[in-house]
Each structure stands twice: as structure tokens, then as C-alpha cells.
Amino acid sequence: MVEIEQIQEDSFSPSEERIKDAEAIEQCMASVTRPTARVHLEALVKKLRRDGAALQRVEQSRAATAAAAAATTNNDEPVVVETTPTPASTPTKAPTPPKAAAPSVASTRTTTTSQQYRTIDTFSFDAGGYNSATVTLYVPLPSVGSISKDLVTCHFTPNSFDLIVRDLMGKSYRLLKDNLEHDIVVDKCKIIIKADKVILKLAKTKSEYGSHDMWTNLVAKEKKSSSGSKKKDDPSASIMNLMKDMYDSGDDQMKKMIGETMLKQQRGELGKTSPGLGDLDDDFSKM
């Protein structure tokens, strides 16, 4: 029978294995003459020693935990396990995240100026009755009352208005009208916001006879000329001034009669080629 002899090698912990490997490589480095080979070997030695130190800390921690558990189980005096502090590896500095680029002013302005509006083409127009102070527009916009009032604006001028509603259910709306049939009083115009609609109150101007202008349409059919040129080209200015004096000095019935006559004249309902007092004389005969 052949006797087999078993050779038992020395047993080392994982941390000791790495340290032993590092020492063996260092001994071999004495015979290495190539500089690049020495650089690679030195890097390998550093890595092995670093790994060995880390494993050594883990082994010491496990030994301390096991000793404490054994002491608790046997109700013995607490065992104080001293651990040899090992130099901590140099912490690796975390890379600094790149700073986020600030948004350019140009791109912000482009977004603002390029905002798209949906044109409002559905609304109701109420011209009001005789001598009423305002004309009224009813603009249906579902849920408009649920948004901030700051998002609903209207810019008035004597001859136009510009209603803008922003961010209503993710969309923006606009109603712009110019060349109105008559001028409006800007500081007396109003905007009223209801749950599902916006109401615009356009304040009428007063004619030279004291009554408010009579509206039949929201926008004039033709481009209006300046009031000054109309007066200059009007050959019946003296008659108009006479009627104005009569209006100012007359009673309520006289004022109403003159106002209605002037409205008929503005509408072209007097049936004459030039303005006169014919219809007014007929009205006087009825008094």
C-alpha cells in the first residue's frame, strides 16, 4: 500500500493573503528593470494593501461582534475587545456636478411674444335703448370665473377695445374690435367676470345735444373720419347750432322731441336731401 503524505499549507485570513501577495511582489520588483513594468507592479501592490486593510477592518468587526454575542450568551463579564485603528483610505472627492445653464433672456422673450390666442368670434351685442348710457357685450367662456381675475384684461381706447383671457383650460383667447360705430368713454367702461362669461360695458359718449349716441352696430361699416372735418364740411352748421340752443333752453318734452329728430336725421330717415327743420315743424304742430 502506498502511503500518501498530506502537506498542510499555512492558513491565512483574506486580509493576510493580500498583504502577503503585496510583500512577495515587492521582493520581485528588485529584479524588474523596465520602468513601465515597475509602475504596473507598484499600482498592484497599492491595491493589494488597500484591499487587505479593508478586509482587516471587516474581520476585526466580525470578531468583536462574535465576542459580544458569546459574552451575552454565557452571562459572563463583558469582554472588551480592543481594535487597532487602521488609517482610513483617502476619501475620493466626488465630482462637482456641472452648473445648469441659466435660461437665456432671448428664449424667454420669444416664448412670451409668440403666445398664440384663439380668436373669440361668438358674442352677443346689446345696443341698449333710447338714451341708454352703455352698450353691452356678452362673451361666453365656460369656467372663466374659476381662473384668477388677473388673467382677464381688457384695454379700452376711444375707438376700440382688446379683451384677452389667458390660461383658461390651457388656452388663451382674444376679442379685438376697432373702428367702433361711435366713440366710447374709456374711464367709464367696465369688465365684469361671471362664472361662464365675460360682460363688457362700453360707455357711450354724449352728442352735442346732450343725449347719448344711438348705436345700431358694434363696428362702423366704413372707416370713420375725424369729427372736426365733418363739422367743417357740414353746410347746416348754423341750423345745428340753432337746434342746440333750443334743446338747451327747452323743457323735457322739447328735449326729447329734438333728440328724436336728430336721431332720424343721423339715420337718414327725414327723407330730404339736406337737413332742415321740416320734421321739427311737424312736431311743433302736434304740441
mmCIF file of C-alpha atoms in Angstrom:
data_model
loop_
_atom_site.group_PDB
_atom_site.id
_atom_site.type_symbol
_atom_site.label_atom_id
_atom_site.label_comp_id
_atom_site.label_asym_id
_atom_site.label_seq_id
_atom_site.Cartn_x
_atom_site.Cartn_y
_atom_site.Cartn_z
ATOM 1 C CA MET A 1 0.000 0.000 0.000
ATOM 2 C CA VAL A 2 1.297 3.362 -0.938
ATOM 3 C CA GLU A 3 1.207 5.880 1.854
ATOM 4 C CA ILE A 4 0.088 9.329 0.834
ATOM 5 C CA GLU A 5 1.575 12.163 2.797
ATOM 6 C CA GLN A 6 -0.699 15.185 3.120
ATOM 7 C CA ILE A 7 1.060 18.532 3.092
ATOM 8 C CA GLN A 8 -0.812 21.172 5.049
ATOM 9 C CA GLU A 9 -0.166 24.732 3.990
ATOM 10 C CA ASP A 10 -0.295 27.648 6.363
ATOM 11 C CA SER A 11 -3.778 29.129 6.645
ATOM 12 C CA PHE A 12 -4.115 32.878 6.277
ATOM 13 C CA SER A 13 -7.111 35.174 6.518
ATOM 14 C CA PRO A 14 -8.207 37.025 3.367
ATOM 15 C CA SER A 15 -6.616 40.220 4.598
ATOM 16 C CA GLU A 16 -3.324 38.475 5.318
ATOM 17 C CA GLU A 17 -3.404 36.815 1.890
ATOM 18 C CA ARG A 18 -3.455 40.198 0.164
ATOM 19 C CA ILE A 19 -0.731 41.641 2.353
ATOM 20 C CA LYS A 20 1.472 38.560 1.730
ATOM 21 C CA ASP A 21 0.903 38.911 -2.029
ATOM 22 C CA ALA A 22 1.902 42.554 -1.855
ATOM 23 C CA GLU A 23 5.124 41.702 0.031
ATOM 24 C CA ALA A 24 6.004 38.965 -2.478
ATOM 25 C CA ILE A 25 5.535 41.317 -5.417
ATOM 26 C CA GLU A 26 7.701 43.938 -3.716
ATOM 27 C CA GLN A 27 10.507 41.362 -3.374
ATOM 28 C CA CYS A 28 10.243 40.556 -7.086
ATOM 29 C CA MET A 29 10.337 44.213 -8.066
ATOM 30 C CA ALA A 30 14.038 44.370 -7.217
ATOM 31 C CA SER A 31 14.793 42.315 -10.321
ATOM 32 C CA VAL A 32 12.471 44.278 -12.647
ATOM 33 C CA THR A 33 14.315 46.858 -14.750
ATOM 34 C CA ARG A 34 11.619 48.110 -17.121
ATOM 35 C CA PRO A 35 10.129 51.364 -15.751
ATOM 36 C CA THR A 36 6.628 50.725 -17.080
ATOM 37 C CA ALA A 37 6.581 47.254 -15.560
ATOM 38 C CA ARG A 38 7.605 48.701 -12.200
ATOM 39 C CA VAL A 39 4.770 51.255 -12.425
ATOM 40 C CA HIS A 40 2.213 48.488 -13.002
ATOM 41 C CA LEU A 41 3.629 46.418 -10.147
ATOM 42 C CA GLU A 42 3.611 49.373 -7.746
ATOM 43 C CA ALA A 43 -0.037 50.075 -8.595
ATOM 44 C CA LEU A 44 -0.866 46.414 -7.963
ATOM 45 C CA VAL A 45 0.940 46.474 -4.606
ATOM 46 C CA LYS A 46 -1.011 49.570 -3.521
ATOM 47 C CA LYS A 47 -4.298 47.934 -4.483
ATOM 48 C CA LEU A 48 -3.481 44.719 -2.593
ATOM 49 C CA ARG A 49 -2.508 46.616 0.558
ATOM 50 C CA ARG A 50 -5.640 48.775 0.351
ATOM 51 C CA ASP A 51 -7.863 45.710 -0.044
ATOM 52 C CA GLY A 52 -6.023 43.966 2.790
ATOM 53 C CA ALA A 53 -6.587 46.897 5.141
ATOM 54 C CA ALA A 54 -10.303 46.988 4.303
ATOM 55 C CA LEU A 55 -10.694 43.237 4.861
ATOM 56 C CA GLN A 56 -8.790 43.515 8.136
ATOM 57 C CA ARG A 57 -11.337 46.064 9.417
ATOM 58 C CA VAL A 58 -14.196 43.758 8.439
ATOM 59 C CA GLU A 59 -12.557 40.800 10.205
ATOM 60 C CA GLN A 60 -11.985 42.808 13.374
ATOM 61 C CA SER A 61 -15.600 43.977 13.365
ATOM 62 C CA ARG A 62 -16.875 40.410 12.971
ATOM 63 C CA ALA A 63 -14.615 39.200 15.785
ATOM 64 C CA ALA A 64 -15.867 41.941 18.099
ATOM 65 C CA THR A 65 -19.482 41.102 17.308
ATOM 66 C CA ALA A 66 -18.932 37.393 17.923
ATOM 67 C CA ALA A 67 -17.178 38.070 21.234
ATOM 68 C CA ALA A 68 -20.004 40.316 22.425
ATOM 69 C CA ALA A 69 -22.599 37.702 21.463
ATOM 70 C CA ALA A 70 -20.684 34.973 23.321
ATOM 71 C CA ALA A 71 -20.414 37.129 26.421
ATOM 72 C CA THR A 72 -24.146 37.777 26.416
ATOM 73 C CA THR A 73 -24.981 34.095 25.991
ATOM 74 C CA ASN A 74 -22.695 32.890 28.810
ATOM 75 C CA ASN A 75 -23.688 35.746 31.194
ATOM 76 C CA ASP A 76 -20.025 36.419 31.690
ATOM 77 C CA GLU A 77 -18.435 39.753 32.286
ATOM 78 C CA PRO A 78 -18.444 41.877 29.230
ATOM 79 C CA VAL A 79 -15.425 41.363 27.105
ATOM 80 C CA VAL A 80 -13.746 44.487 25.914
ATOM 81 C CA VAL A 81 -12.293 43.933 22.510
ATOM 82 C CA GLU A 82 -9.669 46.393 21.510
ATOM 83 C CA THR A 83 -9.377 47.075 17.853
ATOM 84 C CA THR A 84 -6.353 48.612 16.329
ATOM 85 C CA PRO A 85 -7.381 51.626 14.360
ATOM 86 C CA THR A 86 -6.210 51.494 10.808
ATOM 87 C CA PRO A 87 -5.614 54.559 8.760
ATOM 88 C CA ALA A 88 -8.653 55.291 6.667
ATOM 89 C CA SER A 89 -8.144 55.360 2.996
ATOM 90 C CA THR A 90 -8.065 58.748 1.395
ATOM 91 C CA PRO A 91 -11.662 59.673 0.521
ATOM 92 C CA THR A 92 -12.281 60.148 -3.124
ATOM 93 C CA LYS A 93 -13.545 63.604 -3.926
ATOM 94 C CA ALA A 94 -16.939 63.451 -5.555
ATOM 95 C CA PRO A 95 -17.023 65.132 -8.948
ATOM 96 C CA THR A 96 -18.663 68.525 -8.898
ATOM 97 C CA PRO A 97 -21.852 68.436 -10.958
ATOM 98 C CA PRO A 98 -21.839 70.906 -13.839
ATOM 99 C CA LYS A 99 -23.786 74.062 -13.247
ATOM 100 C CA ALA A 100 -27.068 74.229 -15.071
ATOM 101 C CA ALA A 101 -27.064 76.822 -17.768
ATOM 102 C CA ALA A 102 -29.268 79.807 -16.965
ATOM 103 C CA PRO A 103 -32.145 80.311 -19.419
ATOM 104 C CA SER A 104 -31.338 82.991 -21.910
ATOM 105 C CA VAL A 105 -33.399 86.172 -21.943
ATOM 106 C CA ALA A 106 -33.873 85.865 -25.674
ATOM 107 C CA SER A 107 -35.578 82.481 -25.434
ATOM 108 C CA THR A 108 -37.910 83.751 -22.684
ATOM 109 C CA ARG A 109 -38.921 86.762 -24.722
ATOM 110 C CA THR A 110 -39.573 84.594 -27.760
ATOM 111 C CA THR A 111 -41.941 82.400 -25.762
ATOM 112 C CA THR A 112 -43.799 85.442 -24.434
ATOM 113 C CA THR A 113 -44.182 87.235 -27.737
ATOM 114 C CA SER A 114 -45.117 84.097 -29.660
ATOM 115 C CA GLN A 115 -48.059 83.203 -27.433
ATOM 116 C CA GLN A 116 -50.987 82.132 -29.582
ATOM 117 C CA TYR A 117 -54.524 83.363 -28.957
ATOM 118 C CA ARG A 118 -57.767 81.814 -30.110
ATOM 119 C CA THR A 119 -59.994 84.460 -31.674
ATOM 120 C CA ILE A 120 -63.364 84.896 -29.972
ATOM 121 C CA ASP A 121 -65.973 85.087 -32.731
ATOM 122 C CA THR A 122 -69.101 84.319 -30.703
ATOM 123 C CA PHE A 123 -70.634 87.029 -28.519
ATOM 124 C CA SER A 124 -73.911 88.898 -28.026
ATOM 125 C CA PHE A 125 -74.282 92.644 -28.636
ATOM 126 C CA ASP A 126 -76.883 94.801 -26.885
ATOM 127 C CA ALA A 127 -77.056 98.374 -28.202
ATOM 128 C CA GLY A 128 -79.335 99.478 -25.369
ATOM 129 C CA GLY A 129 -82.488 101.593 -25.531
ATOM 130 C CA TYR A 130 -83.049 105.250 -26.272
ATOM 131 C CA ASN A 131 -80.513 107.458 -24.485
ATOM 132 C CA SER A 132 -79.007 104.460 -22.626
ATOM 133 C CA ALA A 133 -75.563 105.117 -21.158
ATOM 134 C CA THR A 134 -73.838 101.920 -22.343
ATOM 135 C CA VAL A 135 -73.742 99.210 -24.968
ATOM 136 C CA THR A 136 -73.153 95.705 -23.643
ATOM 137 C CA LEU A 137 -71.271 92.668 -24.949
ATOM 138 C CA TYR A 138 -71.804 89.177 -23.538
ATOM 139 C CA VAL A 139 -68.840 86.876 -24.248
ATOM 140 C CA PRO A 140 -69.472 83.183 -23.369
ATOM 141 C CA LEU A 141 -66.372 81.465 -21.907
ATOM 142 C CA PRO A 142 -67.082 78.320 -19.849
ATOM 143 C CA SER A 143 -65.329 78.233 -16.437
ATOM 144 C CA VAL A 144 -63.797 81.696 -16.887
ATOM 145 C CA GLY A 145 -64.859 82.560 -13.344
ATOM 146 C CA SER A 146 -62.592 79.809 -11.955
ATOM 147 C CA ILE A 147 -59.323 81.469 -13.013
ATOM 148 C CA SER A 148 -57.584 84.455 -11.442
ATOM 149 C CA LYS A 149 -59.049 87.830 -12.358
ATOM 150 C CA ASP A 150 -55.534 88.977 -13.233
ATOM 151 C CA LEU A 151 -55.673 86.652 -16.257
ATOM 152 C CA VAL A 152 -58.665 88.535 -17.715
ATOM 153 C CA THR A 153 -57.833 92.004 -19.049
ATOM 154 C CA CYS A 154 -59.380 94.483 -21.459
ATOM 155 C CA HIS A 155 -57.660 97.531 -22.923
ATOM 156 C CA PHE A 156 -60.035 100.301 -23.927
ATOM 157 C CA THR A 157 -59.380 103.229 -26.268
ATOM 158 C CA PRO A 158 -61.912 105.834 -27.512
ATOM 159 C CA ASN A 159 -62.400 103.818 -30.693
ATOM 160 C CA SER A 160 -61.540 100.194 -29.759
ATOM 161 C CA PHE A 161 -61.241 97.514 -27.105
ATOM 162 C CA ASP A 162 -58.976 94.469 -26.720
ATOM 163 C CA LEU A 163 -60.196 91.651 -24.442
ATOM 164 C CA ILE A 164 -57.606 88.969 -23.537
ATOM 165 C CA VAL A 165 -58.195 85.847 -21.421
ATOM 166 C CA ARG A 166 -55.055 83.838 -20.568
ATOM 167 C CA ASP A 167 -54.602 80.228 -19.435
ATOM 168 C CA LEU A 168 -58.248 79.190 -19.462
ATOM 169 C CA MET A 169 -58.175 75.373 -19.531
ATOM 170 C CA GLY A 170 -54.702 75.572 -21.052
ATOM 171 C CA LYS A 171 -55.713 78.007 -23.820
ATOM 172 C CA SER A 172 -55.745 81.789 -24.296
ATOM 173 C CA TYR A 173 -58.474 83.820 -26.020
ATOM 174 C CA ARG A 174 -58.751 87.291 -27.547
ATOM 175 C CA LEU A 175 -61.533 89.588 -28.780
ATOM 176 C CA LEU A 176 -60.248 92.733 -30.541
ATOM 177 C CA LYS A 177 -62.542 95.299 -32.129
ATOM 178 C CA ASP A 178 -61.586 98.713 -33.521
ATOM 179 C CA ASN A 179 -63.318 101.369 -35.633
ATOM 180 C CA LEU A 180 -66.313 101.208 -33.312
ATOM 181 C CA GLU A 181 -69.525 102.783 -34.615
ATOM 182 C CA HIS A 182 -69.200 105.591 -32.048
ATOM 183 C CA ASP A 183 -66.514 106.685 -29.618
ATOM 184 C CA ILE A 184 -66.622 105.393 -26.051
ATOM 185 C CA VAL A 185 -65.670 106.937 -22.704
ATOM 186 C CA VAL A 186 -62.609 104.922 -21.645
ATOM 187 C CA ASP A 187 -62.636 105.637 -17.911
ATOM 188 C CA LYS A 188 -66.300 104.620 -17.611
ATOM 189 C CA CYS A 189 -66.039 101.289 -19.443
ATOM 190 C CA LYS A 190 -66.266 98.161 -17.294
ATOM 191 C CA ILE A 191 -65.390 94.474 -17.451
ATOM 192 C CA ILE A 192 -67.479 92.016 -15.401
ATOM 193 C CA ILE A 193 -66.441 88.385 -14.901
ATOM 194 C CA LYS A 194 -69.141 85.780 -14.317
ATOM 195 C CA ALA A 195 -68.891 82.002 -13.854
ATOM 196 C CA ASP A 196 -69.185 81.189 -17.575
ATOM 197 C CA LYS A 197 -68.996 84.528 -19.366
ATOM 198 C CA VAL A 198 -67.366 87.952 -19.525
ATOM 199 C CA ILE A 199 -69.512 91.094 -19.794
ATOM 200 C CA LEU A 200 -68.131 94.302 -21.333
ATOM 201 C CA LYS A 201 -69.873 97.618 -20.653
ATOM 202 C CA LEU A 202 -68.880 100.248 -23.222
ATOM 203 C CA ALA A 203 -69.791 103.739 -22.039
ATOM 204 C CA LYS A 204 -71.438 105.865 -24.739
ATOM 205 C CA THR A 205 -70.375 109.424 -25.412
ATOM 206 C CA LYS A 206 -72.937 112.229 -25.437
ATOM 207 C CA SER A 207 -73.785 114.153 -28.563
ATOM 208 C CA GLU A 208 -73.673 117.929 -28.698
ATOM 209 C CA TYR A 209 -77.380 117.947 -27.827
ATOM 210 C CA GLY A 210 -76.840 116.168 -24.507
ATOM 211 C CA SER A 211 -78.232 112.743 -25.409
ATOM 212 C CA HIS A 212 -76.146 109.582 -25.744
ATOM 213 C CA ASP A 213 -75.211 108.329 -29.197
ATOM 214 C CA MET A 214 -77.578 105.831 -30.763
ATOM 215 C CA TRP A 215 -75.775 102.598 -31.735
ATOM 216 C CA THR A 216 -77.054 100.162 -34.356
ATOM 217 C CA ASN A 217 -73.853 98.160 -34.880
ATOM 218 C CA LEU A 218 -70.749 97.464 -32.857
ATOM 219 C CA VAL A 219 -68.309 98.346 -35.654
ATOM 220 C CA ALA A 220 -68.786 101.093 -38.228
ATOM 221 C CA LYS A 221 -69.360 99.868 -41.787
ATOM 222 C CA GLU A 222 -66.922 102.431 -43.139
ATOM 223 C CA LYS A 223 -63.778 103.975 -41.757
ATOM 224 C CA LYS A 224 -64.746 106.963 -39.651
ATOM 225 C CA SER A 225 -63.277 110.396 -40.369
ATOM 226 C CA SER A 226 -62.402 112.909 -37.690
ATOM 227 C CA SER A 227 -65.278 114.827 -36.135
ATOM 228 C CA GLY A 228 -63.537 118.108 -36.899
ATOM 229 C CA SER A 229 -63.577 117.549 -40.659
ATOM 230 C CA LYS A 230 -67.262 116.624 -40.525
ATOM 231 C CA LYS A 231 -68.152 119.897 -38.863
ATOM 232 C CA LYS A 232 -66.047 121.810 -41.361
ATOM 233 C CA ASP A 233 -67.745 120.228 -44.373
ATOM 234 C CA ASP A 234 -71.281 120.399 -42.905
ATOM 235 C CA PRO A 235 -73.235 123.261 -44.602
ATOM 236 C CA SER A 236 -76.010 123.135 -41.998
ATOM 237 C CA ALA A 237 -73.850 124.055 -39.017
ATOM 238 C CA SER A 238 -75.946 127.154 -38.287
ATOM 239 C CA ILE A 239 -79.156 125.086 -38.181
ATOM 240 C CA MET A 240 -77.483 122.597 -35.852
ATOM 241 C CA ASN A 241 -76.417 125.377 -33.523
ATOM 242 C CA LEU A 242 -79.970 126.771 -33.516
ATOM 243 C CA MET A 243 -81.413 123.388 -32.586
ATOM 244 C CA LYS A 244 -78.799 123.017 -29.857
ATOM 245 C CA ASP A 245 -79.842 126.345 -28.361
ATOM 246 C CA MET A 246 -83.479 125.258 -28.483
ATOM 247 C CA TYR A 247 -82.561 121.993 -26.812
ATOM 248 C CA ASP A 248 -80.646 123.695 -24.003
ATOM 249 C CA SER A 249 -83.451 126.169 -23.277
ATOM 250 C CA GLY A 250 -86.415 123.804 -23.800
ATOM 251 C CA ASP A 251 -88.335 121.643 -21.338
ATOM 252 C CA ASP A 252 -88.142 117.817 -21.100
ATOM 253 C CA GLN A 253 -90.689 117.277 -23.892
ATOM 254 C CA MET A 254 -88.817 119.691 -26.170
ATOM 255 C CA LYS A 255 -85.504 117.969 -25.474
ATOM 256 C CA LYS A 256 -86.975 114.565 -26.228
ATOM 257 C CA MET A 257 -88.535 115.805 -29.468
ATOM 258 C CA ILE A 258 -85.337 117.449 -30.689
ATOM 259 C CA GLY A 259 -83.276 114.408 -29.715
ATOM 260 C CA GLU A 260 -85.543 112.076 -31.689
ATOM 261 C CA THR A 261 -85.464 114.406 -34.683
ATOM 262 C CA MET A 262 -81.674 114.472 -34.665
ATOM 263 C CA LEU A 263 -81.540 110.689 -34.463
ATOM 264 C CA LYS A 264 -83.815 110.476 -37.503
ATOM 265 C CA GLN A 265 -81.519 112.885 -39.317
ATOM 266 C CA GLN A 266 -78.434 110.808 -38.441
ATOM 267 C CA ARG A 267 -80.164 107.667 -39.726
ATOM 268 C CA GLY A 268 -81.297 109.400 -42.928
ATOM 269 C CA GLU A 269 -84.958 108.967 -42.109
ATOM 270 C CA LEU A 270 -86.043 112.572 -42.690
ATOM 271 C CA GLY A 271 -86.435 111.961 -46.454
ATOM 272 C CA LYS A 272 -84.698 115.172 -47.509
ATOM 273 C CA THR A 273 -81.508 115.836 -49.430
ATOM 274 C CA SER A 274 -80.293 118.368 -46.876
ATOM 275 C CA PRO A 275 -81.033 118.670 -43.189
ATOM 276 C CA GLY A 276 -83.716 121.132 -42.153
ATOM 277 C CA LEU A 277 -86.449 121.799 -39.663
ATOM 278 C CA GLY A 278 -89.386 120.349 -41.629
ATOM 279 C CA ASP A 279 -89.969 117.383 -39.347
ATOM 280 C CA LEU A 280 -89.376 119.578 -36.329
ATOM 281 C CA ASP A 281 -92.111 121.962 -37.543
ATOM 282 C CA ASP A 282 -94.448 118.988 -37.872
ATOM 283 C CA ASP A 283 -93.651 118.023 -34.307
ATOM 284 C CA PHE A 284 -94.348 121.581 -33.142
ATOM 285 C CA SER A 285 -97.766 121.459 -34.787
ATOM 286 C CA LYS A 286 -98.616 118.391 -32.716
ATOM 287 C CA MET A 287 -97.869 120.159 -29.434
#
